[in-house]
Amino acid sequence: MLFSSTEFLYAFLPLTLILYYLFSFSRHLKNGILLAASLFFYAWGEPRFVLVMLASIVCNYIIGLVIGIGKRKQRPTLAAAALTAGLICNLGLLFVFKYLTFALTNLSALLPLSFSIPEIALPIGISFFTFQSMSYIIDVWRGRAEVQHNPLDLALYVALFPQLIAGPIVRYETVAEQIRSRRESWAMFHPGLCRFLCGLFKKVLIANQMGLVADKAFSMNTDGTLSCAMAWLGALSYAMQIYYDFSGYSDMAIGLGKCFGFSFEENFNYPYISCSVTEFWRRWHISLSTWFRDYVYFPLGGSRVKTRIHLVCNLAVVWILTGIWHGASWNFFFWGVWFFLLLTAEKLFFSDRLRTHADLPFYKKLPGWLYAMTAVLFGWVLFRAETLPQVLTYFRAMFGGGVRGDTTALLFLTQKAVYYAAAIVFSAPLVPTVRRMLENWRNHPRRALLAVICDLLYPVLMVSLFLICTAFLLKSTYNPFIYFNF
């Protein structure tokens, strides 16, 4: 079930909220309602894969108990063995469903052997709930979180529907206390609902429109009719689509979490204002970047190693894993390699310059911004194209090797000028700037009235956005979520 669907907006979410707040007198009942709603939400599209997720939850619940016994009885070998078994189970599950077919296909091409290659459907969100499960057992083993003795509470952590399908990846240590004793309030519900509507706006009114152009460009690349202008416009459109698609989903997830009393960490922080690739990855998909940093990069030694070779190896492991986390494809592998090369170069040769770069005025940052956005744009072409030959063909078109005299790009720019303008404007921190301005107005005698008027108009704006999004959803059948594939 999609957040941006009429079934979710007009049936599932209202009914879940009503039942949840009807039983506000009991935390256990509330958690039970949320868990039942989450399982129904996941089963809506793929009922059989609920069993996969439940099996993962049961396995990690048992592993967590064994780790807890090992730590309580001061038997570190038992705890370490249980952790190892848990990691093998989680990664094995991910490998079978996500990478087995890819691995067998490539082995059959490389070796003089014949494999029976199965067609395995990918459970939606398996990368996200598997990483959350691993977060639980690792945090318990490290002593950062207590063992969860209530299997239903652990199931709620893994299956909680706001962040189940496409994140953000929530650490167990950050929500364990919230599962037990969170307190809902209007002060959380109201901004949470508004945050959800802003995410819906991003998804429906910007990401979907950008996606239509991106899909057209990449289909033209496949049939050999892609021009240079359309190649650049398609790459830019996909960059905007994936940002507003995923950050919109994250906004909706964070907003829904607040409606149910949960506080999830931010997942995006205006990545397209970055002036280096390093900065970009501090702002993009923050929950994934920090997960790999804390659970892979730091345990390997991080940057506090004695030799540059060791540092480069650590970065290579993290970024190759980041690439293949997104999918079983050579495109994702080389996408990870691409960012590994860029980040390694910045860390080894430009780290001092990047540190001083943060304090410069924007006009002096402009060369860095152009470099970073160009590097990211090339990365998105590698990410979006389905095969490596298509990547090379697309790059060739971007540098003038495509068809000549095509006016498709101009037509799209004319038809969707408003959407492109909105995409560019809202990719910068305009909203926080306006919010700070309104706060200053409230403390200014002559401008306080303007702030009051803006406060009164805000609910009208939110309702209008919701109605406009509904109209777009009813009118169009194009409504993909990119990160559902990961």
mmCIF file of C-alpha atoms in Angstrom, residues 22-296:
data_model
loop_
_atom_site.group_PDB
_atom_site.id
_atom_site.type_symbol
_atom_site.label_atom_id
_atom_site.label_comp_id
_atom_site.label_asym_id
_atom_site.label_seq_id
_atom_site.Cartn_x
_atom_site.Cartn_y
_atom_site.Cartn_z
ATOM 1 C CA LEU A 22 -9.910 5.161 21.106
ATOM 2 C CA PHE A 23 -7.676 2.929 23.224
ATOM 3 C CA SER A 24 -5.491 5.709 24.601
ATOM 4 C CA PHE A 25 -5.908 4.302 28.127
ATOM 5 C CA SER A 26 -3.687 1.272 27.381
ATOM 6 C CA ARG A 27 -0.175 1.319 25.960
ATOM 7 C CA HIS A 28 -0.322 -2.429 25.238
ATOM 8 C CA LEU A 29 -3.557 -2.077 23.271
ATOM 9 C CA LYS A 30 -2.123 0.836 21.308
ATOM 10 C CA ASN A 31 0.978 -1.128 20.442
ATOM 11 C CA GLY A 32 -1.185 -4.092 19.475
ATOM 12 C CA ILE A 33 -3.323 -1.944 17.177
ATOM 13 C CA LEU A 34 -0.230 -0.465 15.554
ATOM 14 C CA LEU A 35 1.309 -3.900 15.052
ATOM 15 C CA ALA A 36 -1.892 -5.330 13.541
ATOM 16 C CA ALA A 37 -2.221 -2.287 11.271
ATOM 17 C CA SER A 38 1.435 -2.585 10.230
ATOM 18 C CA LEU A 39 1.093 -6.270 9.314
ATOM 19 C CA PHE A 40 -2.077 -5.519 7.343
ATOM 20 C CA PHE A 41 -0.306 -2.612 5.616
ATOM 21 C CA TYR A 42 2.554 -4.875 4.523
ATOM 22 C CA ALA A 43 0.235 -7.732 3.533
ATOM 23 C CA TRP A 44 -1.878 -5.442 1.340
ATOM 24 C CA GLY A 45 0.464 -5.861 -1.604
ATOM 25 C CA GLU A 46 2.305 -9.100 -0.800
ATOM 26 C CA PRO A 47 0.492 -11.311 1.767
ATOM 27 C CA ARG A 48 2.938 -14.228 1.500
ATOM 28 C CA PHE A 49 5.968 -12.091 2.358
ATOM 29 C CA VAL A 50 4.509 -11.232 5.765
ATOM 30 C CA LEU A 51 5.656 -14.726 6.732
ATOM 31 C CA VAL A 52 9.220 -13.837 5.685
ATOM 32 C CA MET A 53 9.195 -10.745 7.867
ATOM 33 C CA LEU A 54 7.642 -12.635 10.802
ATOM 34 C CA ALA A 55 10.270 -15.364 10.489
ATOM 35 C CA SER A 56 12.970 -12.685 10.587
ATOM 36 C CA ILE A 57 11.397 -11.156 13.706
ATOM 37 C CA VAL A 58 11.192 -14.521 15.514
ATOM 38 C CA CYS A 59 14.786 -15.362 14.610
ATOM 39 C CA ASN A 60 16.121 -12.023 15.861
ATOM 40 C CA TYR A 61 13.986 -12.193 19.006
ATOM 41 C CA ILE A 62 15.561 -15.551 19.918
ATOM 42 C CA ILE A 63 19.051 -14.349 19.008
ATOM 43 C CA GLY A 64 18.557 -11.274 21.191
ATOM 44 C CA LEU A 65 17.531 -13.444 24.146
ATOM 45 C CA VAL A 66 20.615 -15.651 23.738
ATOM 46 C CA ILE A 67 22.897 -12.600 23.514
ATOM 47 C CA GLY A 68 21.274 -11.270 26.683
ATOM 48 C CA ILE A 69 21.861 -14.574 28.494
ATOM 49 C CA GLY A 70 25.500 -14.586 27.408
ATOM 50 C CA LYS A 71 26.063 -11.046 28.669
ATOM 51 C CA ARG A 72 24.150 -11.579 31.903
ATOM 52 C CA LYS A 73 26.079 -14.752 32.758
ATOM 53 C CA GLN A 74 29.362 -13.191 31.606
ATOM 54 C CA ARG A 75 29.824 -15.650 28.793
ATOM 55 C CA PRO A 76 31.120 -13.434 25.971
ATOM 56 C CA THR A 77 31.759 -16.424 23.698
ATOM 57 C CA LEU A 78 28.077 -17.362 23.805
ATOM 58 C CA ALA A 79 27.022 -13.772 23.119
ATOM 59 C CA ALA A 80 29.488 -13.448 20.218
ATOM 60 C CA ALA A 81 28.393 -16.787 18.747
ATOM 61 C CA ALA A 82 24.743 -15.754 18.936
ATOM 62 C CA LEU A 83 25.524 -12.417 17.286
ATOM 63 C CA THR A 84 27.421 -14.191 14.504
ATOM 64 C CA ALA A 85 24.525 -16.578 13.960
ATOM 65 C CA GLY A 86 22.113 -13.635 13.869
ATOM 66 C CA LEU A 87 24.165 -11.769 11.290
ATOM 67 C CA ILE A 88 24.446 -14.898 9.153
ATOM 68 C CA CYS A 89 20.665 -15.435 9.312
ATOM 69 C CA ASN A 90 19.865 -11.820 8.430
ATOM 70 C CA LEU A 91 22.424 -11.498 5.657
ATOM 71 C CA GLY A 92 21.528 -14.977 4.387
ATOM 72 C CA LEU A 93 17.871 -13.984 4.138
ATOM 73 C CA LEU A 94 18.830 -10.810 2.276
ATOM 74 C CA PHE A 95 21.166 -12.742 -0.033
ATOM 75 C CA VAL A 96 18.610 -15.396 -0.980
ATOM 76 C CA PHE A 97 15.847 -12.960 -1.862
ATOM 77 C CA LYS A 98 17.912 -10.126 -3.299
ATOM 78 C CA TYR A 99 21.208 -11.463 -4.654
ATOM 79 C CA LEU A 100 20.985 -15.215 -5.301
ATOM 80 C CA THR A 101 19.597 -14.935 -8.819
ATOM 81 C CA PHE A 102 22.181 -12.275 -9.724
ATOM 82 C CA ALA A 103 25.029 -14.360 -8.282
ATOM 83 C CA LEU A 104 23.998 -17.541 -10.099
ATOM 84 C CA THR A 105 23.520 -15.677 -13.377
ATOM 85 C CA ASN A 106 27.035 -14.240 -13.223
ATOM 86 C CA LEU A 107 28.591 -17.514 -12.091
ATOM 87 C CA SER A 108 26.977 -19.359 -14.995
ATOM 88 C CA ALA A 109 28.422 -16.764 -17.376
ATOM 89 C CA LEU A 110 31.930 -17.020 -15.897
ATOM 90 C CA LEU A 111 32.229 -20.754 -15.231
ATOM 91 C CA PRO A 112 31.686 -23.741 -17.527
ATOM 92 C CA LEU A 113 28.841 -24.869 -15.316
ATOM 93 C CA SER A 114 25.097 -24.896 -15.723
ATOM 94 C CA PHE A 115 23.003 -23.536 -12.864
ATOM 95 C CA SER A 116 19.288 -23.699 -12.411
ATOM 96 C CA ILE A 117 18.536 -20.009 -11.928
ATOM 97 C CA PRO A 118 15.347 -19.453 -9.915
ATOM 98 C CA GLU A 119 13.024 -16.497 -10.317
ATOM 99 C CA ILE A 120 12.769 -15.087 -6.783
ATOM 100 C CA ALA A 121 10.391 -12.217 -6.084
ATOM 101 C CA LEU A 122 11.858 -9.476 -3.907
ATOM 102 C CA PRO A 123 9.883 -8.711 -0.730
ATOM 103 C CA ILE A 124 9.233 -4.979 -0.502
ATOM 104 C CA GLY A 125 11.410 -3.236 2.057
ATOM 105 C CA ILE A 126 13.521 -6.293 2.892
ATOM 106 C CA SER A 127 16.744 -4.253 2.964
ATOM 107 C CA PHE A 128 15.230 -1.820 5.447
ATOM 108 C CA PHE A 129 13.700 -4.272 7.915
ATOM 109 C CA THR A 130 16.772 -6.531 7.729
ATOM 110 C CA PHE A 131 19.078 -3.646 8.620
ATOM 111 C CA GLN A 132 16.789 -2.686 11.499
ATOM 112 C CA SER A 133 16.839 -6.254 12.786
ATOM 113 C CA MET A 134 20.629 -6.303 12.657
ATOM 114 C CA SER A 135 20.670 -2.960 14.454
ATOM 115 C CA TYR A 136 18.717 -4.573 17.309
ATOM 116 C CA ILE A 137 20.998 -7.565 17.878
ATOM 117 C CA ILE A 138 24.175 -5.484 17.448
ATOM 118 C CA ASP A 139 22.963 -2.825 19.900
ATOM 119 C CA VAL A 140 22.081 -5.531 22.444
ATOM 120 C CA TRP A 141 25.500 -7.139 22.013
ATOM 121 C CA ARG A 142 27.245 -3.776 22.400
ATOM 122 C CA GLY A 143 25.242 -3.023 25.547
ATOM 123 C CA ARG A 144 23.593 0.051 24.045
ATOM 124 C CA ALA A 145 20.110 -1.425 24.308
ATOM 125 C CA GLU A 146 18.372 -3.844 26.608
ATOM 126 C CA VAL A 147 17.091 -7.207 25.454
ATOM 127 C CA GLN A 148 13.456 -7.021 24.369
ATOM 128 C CA HIS A 149 11.590 -9.762 26.228
ATOM 129 C CA ASN A 150 8.218 -8.903 24.700
ATOM 130 C CA PRO A 151 8.146 -10.344 21.152
ATOM 131 C CA LEU A 152 5.236 -8.091 20.176
ATOM 132 C CA ASP A 153 7.229 -4.970 21.023
ATOM 133 C CA LEU A 154 10.160 -6.187 18.924
ATOM 134 C CA ALA A 155 7.752 -6.986 16.098
ATOM 135 C CA LEU A 156 6.369 -3.452 16.339
ATOM 136 C CA TYR A 157 9.880 -2.000 16.067
ATOM 137 C CA VAL A 158 10.603 -3.978 12.901
ATOM 138 C CA ALA A 159 7.157 -3.781 11.265
ATOM 139 C CA LEU A 160 6.030 -0.253 12.239
ATOM 140 C CA PHE A 161 4.289 0.809 9.027
ATOM 141 C CA PRO A 162 5.429 4.455 8.730
ATOM 142 C CA GLN A 163 9.045 3.416 8.151
ATOM 143 C CA LEU A 164 8.654 -0.270 7.206
ATOM 144 C CA ILE A 165 8.801 -0.050 3.412
ATOM 145 C CA ALA A 166 11.419 2.592 2.643
ATOM 146 C CA GLY A 167 12.861 3.895 5.875
ATOM 147 C CA PRO A 168 14.277 5.912 7.399
ATOM 148 C CA ILE A 169 16.301 3.095 8.970
ATOM 149 C CA VAL A 170 15.458 3.403 12.671
ATOM 150 C CA ARG A 171 17.967 2.240 15.295
ATOM 151 C CA TYR A 172 16.536 0.122 18.072
ATOM 152 C CA GLU A 173 18.354 2.116 20.747
ATOM 153 C CA THR A 174 16.582 5.302 19.583
ATOM 154 C CA VAL A 175 13.014 3.958 19.804
ATOM 155 C CA ALA A 176 13.129 1.244 22.505
ATOM 156 C CA GLU A 177 12.006 3.663 25.193
ATOM 157 C CA GLN A 178 9.367 5.185 22.892
ATOM 158 C CA ILE A 179 7.788 1.769 22.322
ATOM 159 C CA ARG A 180 7.418 1.336 26.085
ATOM 160 C CA SER A 181 6.440 4.777 27.300
ATOM 161 C CA ARG A 182 5.919 7.357 24.538
ATOM 162 C CA ARG A 183 3.361 10.107 25.114
ATOM 163 C CA GLU A 184 1.175 11.409 22.318
ATOM 164 C CA SER A 185 0.145 15.045 22.270
ATOM 165 C CA TRP A 186 -1.373 17.640 19.975
ATOM 166 C CA ALA A 187 2.007 19.372 19.983
ATOM 167 C CA MET A 188 3.365 16.294 18.151
ATOM 168 C CA PHE A 189 0.267 15.326 16.172
ATOM 169 C CA HIS A 190 -0.321 18.665 14.462
ATOM 170 C CA PRO A 191 3.229 19.215 13.121
ATOM 171 C CA GLY A 192 3.375 15.505 12.290
ATOM 172 C CA LEU A 193 0.271 15.743 10.136
ATOM 173 C CA CYS A 194 1.609 18.861 8.423
ATOM 174 C CA ARG A 195 4.953 17.107 7.821
ATOM 175 C CA PHE A 196 3.065 14.204 6.242
ATOM 176 C CA LEU A 197 1.184 16.578 3.919
ATOM 177 C CA CYS A 198 4.417 18.293 2.890
ATOM 178 C CA GLY A 199 5.882 14.893 2.019
ATOM 179 C CA LEU A 200 2.745 14.032 0.048
ATOM 180 C CA PHE A 201 3.159 17.313 -1.863
ATOM 181 C CA LYS A 202 6.778 16.450 -2.673
ATOM 182 C CA LYS A 203 5.829 13.007 -3.897
ATOM 183 C CA VAL A 204 2.684 13.701 -5.894
ATOM 184 C CA LEU A 205 3.236 17.205 -7.264
ATOM 185 C CA ILE A 206 7.000 17.153 -7.907
ATOM 186 C CA ALA A 207 8.469 13.637 -7.942
ATOM 187 C CA ASN A 208 5.769 12.158 -10.168
ATOM 188 C CA GLN A 209 6.039 15.002 -12.685
ATOM 189 C CA MET A 210 9.826 14.761 -12.777
ATOM 190 C CA GLY A 211 9.530 10.987 -13.149
ATOM 191 C CA LEU A 212 7.495 11.290 -16.344
ATOM 192 C CA VAL A 213 10.317 13.259 -17.985
ATOM 193 C CA ALA A 214 13.060 10.981 -16.636
ATOM 194 C CA ASP A 215 11.276 7.844 -17.854
ATOM 195 C CA LYS A 216 10.865 9.395 -21.302
ATOM 196 C CA ALA A 217 14.567 10.300 -21.499
ATOM 197 C CA PHE A 218 15.779 6.858 -20.488
ATOM 198 C CA SER A 219 13.335 5.143 -22.848
ATOM 199 C CA MET A 220 14.644 7.364 -25.674
ATOM 200 C CA ASN A 221 18.148 6.260 -24.701
ATOM 201 C CA THR A 222 17.073 2.640 -25.159
ATOM 202 C CA ASP A 223 15.585 3.162 -28.621
ATOM 203 C CA GLY A 224 18.412 5.440 -29.827
ATOM 204 C CA THR A 225 16.459 8.700 -30.174
ATOM 205 C CA LEU A 226 18.006 10.590 -27.224
ATOM 206 C CA SER A 227 19.394 14.055 -27.907
ATOM 207 C CA CYS A 228 22.012 15.932 -25.903
ATOM 208 C CA ALA A 229 19.495 18.415 -24.453
ATOM 209 C CA MET A 230 17.039 15.673 -23.535
ATOM 210 C CA ALA A 231 19.830 13.614 -21.950
ATOM 211 C CA TRP A 232 20.769 16.444 -19.600
ATOM 212 C CA LEU A 233 17.129 17.254 -18.862
ATOM 213 C CA GLY A 234 16.411 13.587 -18.179
ATOM 214 C CA ALA A 235 19.356 13.306 -15.782
ATOM 215 C CA LEU A 236 18.279 16.484 -13.972
ATOM 216 C CA SER A 237 14.678 15.249 -13.848
ATOM 217 C CA TYR A 238 15.718 11.924 -12.368
ATOM 218 C CA ALA A 239 17.882 13.699 -9.781
ATOM 219 C CA MET A 240 14.819 15.697 -8.752
ATOM 220 C CA GLN A 241 12.517 12.679 -8.929
ATOM 221 C CA ILE A 242 14.602 10.480 -6.656
ATOM 222 C CA TYR A 243 15.156 13.305 -4.172
ATOM 223 C CA TYR A 244 11.511 14.334 -3.897
ATOM 224 C CA ASP A 245 10.325 10.727 -4.063
ATOM 225 C CA PHE A 246 12.540 9.517 -1.236
ATOM 226 C CA SER A 247 12.663 12.652 0.902
ATOM 227 C CA GLY A 248 8.900 12.962 0.456
ATOM 228 C CA TYR A 249 8.465 9.405 1.700
ATOM 229 C CA SER A 250 10.799 10.136 4.624
ATOM 230 C CA ASP A 251 8.798 13.266 5.476
ATOM 231 C CA MET A 252 5.589 11.244 5.428
ATOM 232 C CA ALA A 253 7.166 8.534 7.591
ATOM 233 C CA ILE A 254 8.514 11.031 10.131
ATOM 234 C CA GLY A 255 5.188 12.872 10.167
ATOM 235 C CA LEU A 256 3.181 9.681 10.678
ATOM 236 C CA GLY A 257 5.565 8.666 13.430
ATOM 237 C CA LYS A 258 4.808 11.905 15.269
ATOM 238 C CA CYS A 259 1.075 11.274 14.901
ATOM 239 C CA PHE A 260 1.579 8.031 16.846
ATOM 240 C CA GLY A 261 4.004 9.519 19.383
ATOM 241 C CA PHE A 262 7.309 8.419 17.786
ATOM 242 C CA SER A 263 10.255 10.663 16.973
ATOM 243 C CA PHE A 264 12.320 9.397 14.034
ATOM 244 C CA GLU A 265 15.604 10.951 13.047
ATOM 245 C CA GLU A 266 15.883 13.118 9.931
ATOM 246 C CA ASN A 267 16.848 11.382 6.715
ATOM 247 C CA PHE A 268 17.562 14.342 4.399
ATOM 248 C CA ASN A 269 19.033 17.787 4.913
ATOM 249 C CA TYR A 270 18.885 19.619 1.563
ATOM 250 C CA PRO A 271 21.583 17.537 -0.161
ATOM 251 C CA TYR A 272 21.476 19.552 -3.388
ATOM 252 C CA ILE A 273 23.066 22.575 -1.756
ATOM 253 C CA SER A 274 26.217 20.525 -1.041
ATOM 254 C CA CYS A 275 29.578 21.841 -2.221
ATOM 255 C CA SER A 276 31.375 18.488 -2.092
ATOM 256 C CA VAL A 277 30.470 14.847 -2.437
ATOM 257 C CA THR A 278 31.419 14.341 1.207
ATOM 258 C CA GLU A 279 28.890 16.973 2.229
ATOM 259 C CA PHE A 280 26.298 15.465 -0.096
ATOM 260 C CA TRP A 281 26.490 12.119 1.694
ATOM 261 C CA ARG A 282 26.159 13.821 5.056
ATOM 262 C CA ARG A 283 22.857 15.216 3.825
ATOM 263 C CA TRP A 284 21.467 12.369 1.665
ATOM 264 C CA HIS A 285 19.816 9.246 3.127
ATOM 265 C CA ILE A 286 21.360 10.045 6.493
ATOM 266 C CA SER A 287 20.005 6.928 8.207
ATOM 267 C CA LEU A 288 21.747 4.615 5.704
ATOM 268 C CA SER A 289 25.022 6.575 5.744
ATOM 269 C CA THR A 290 25.176 6.572 9.536
ATOM 270 C CA TRP A 291 24.198 2.878 9.670
ATOM 271 C CA PHE A 292 27.172 1.914 7.508
ATOM 272 C CA ARG A 293 29.396 4.341 9.411
ATOM 273 C CA ASP A 294 28.519 2.953 12.850
ATOM 274 C CA TYR A 295 28.155 -0.737 12.010
ATOM 275 C CA VAL A 296 30.775 -1.196 9.261
#
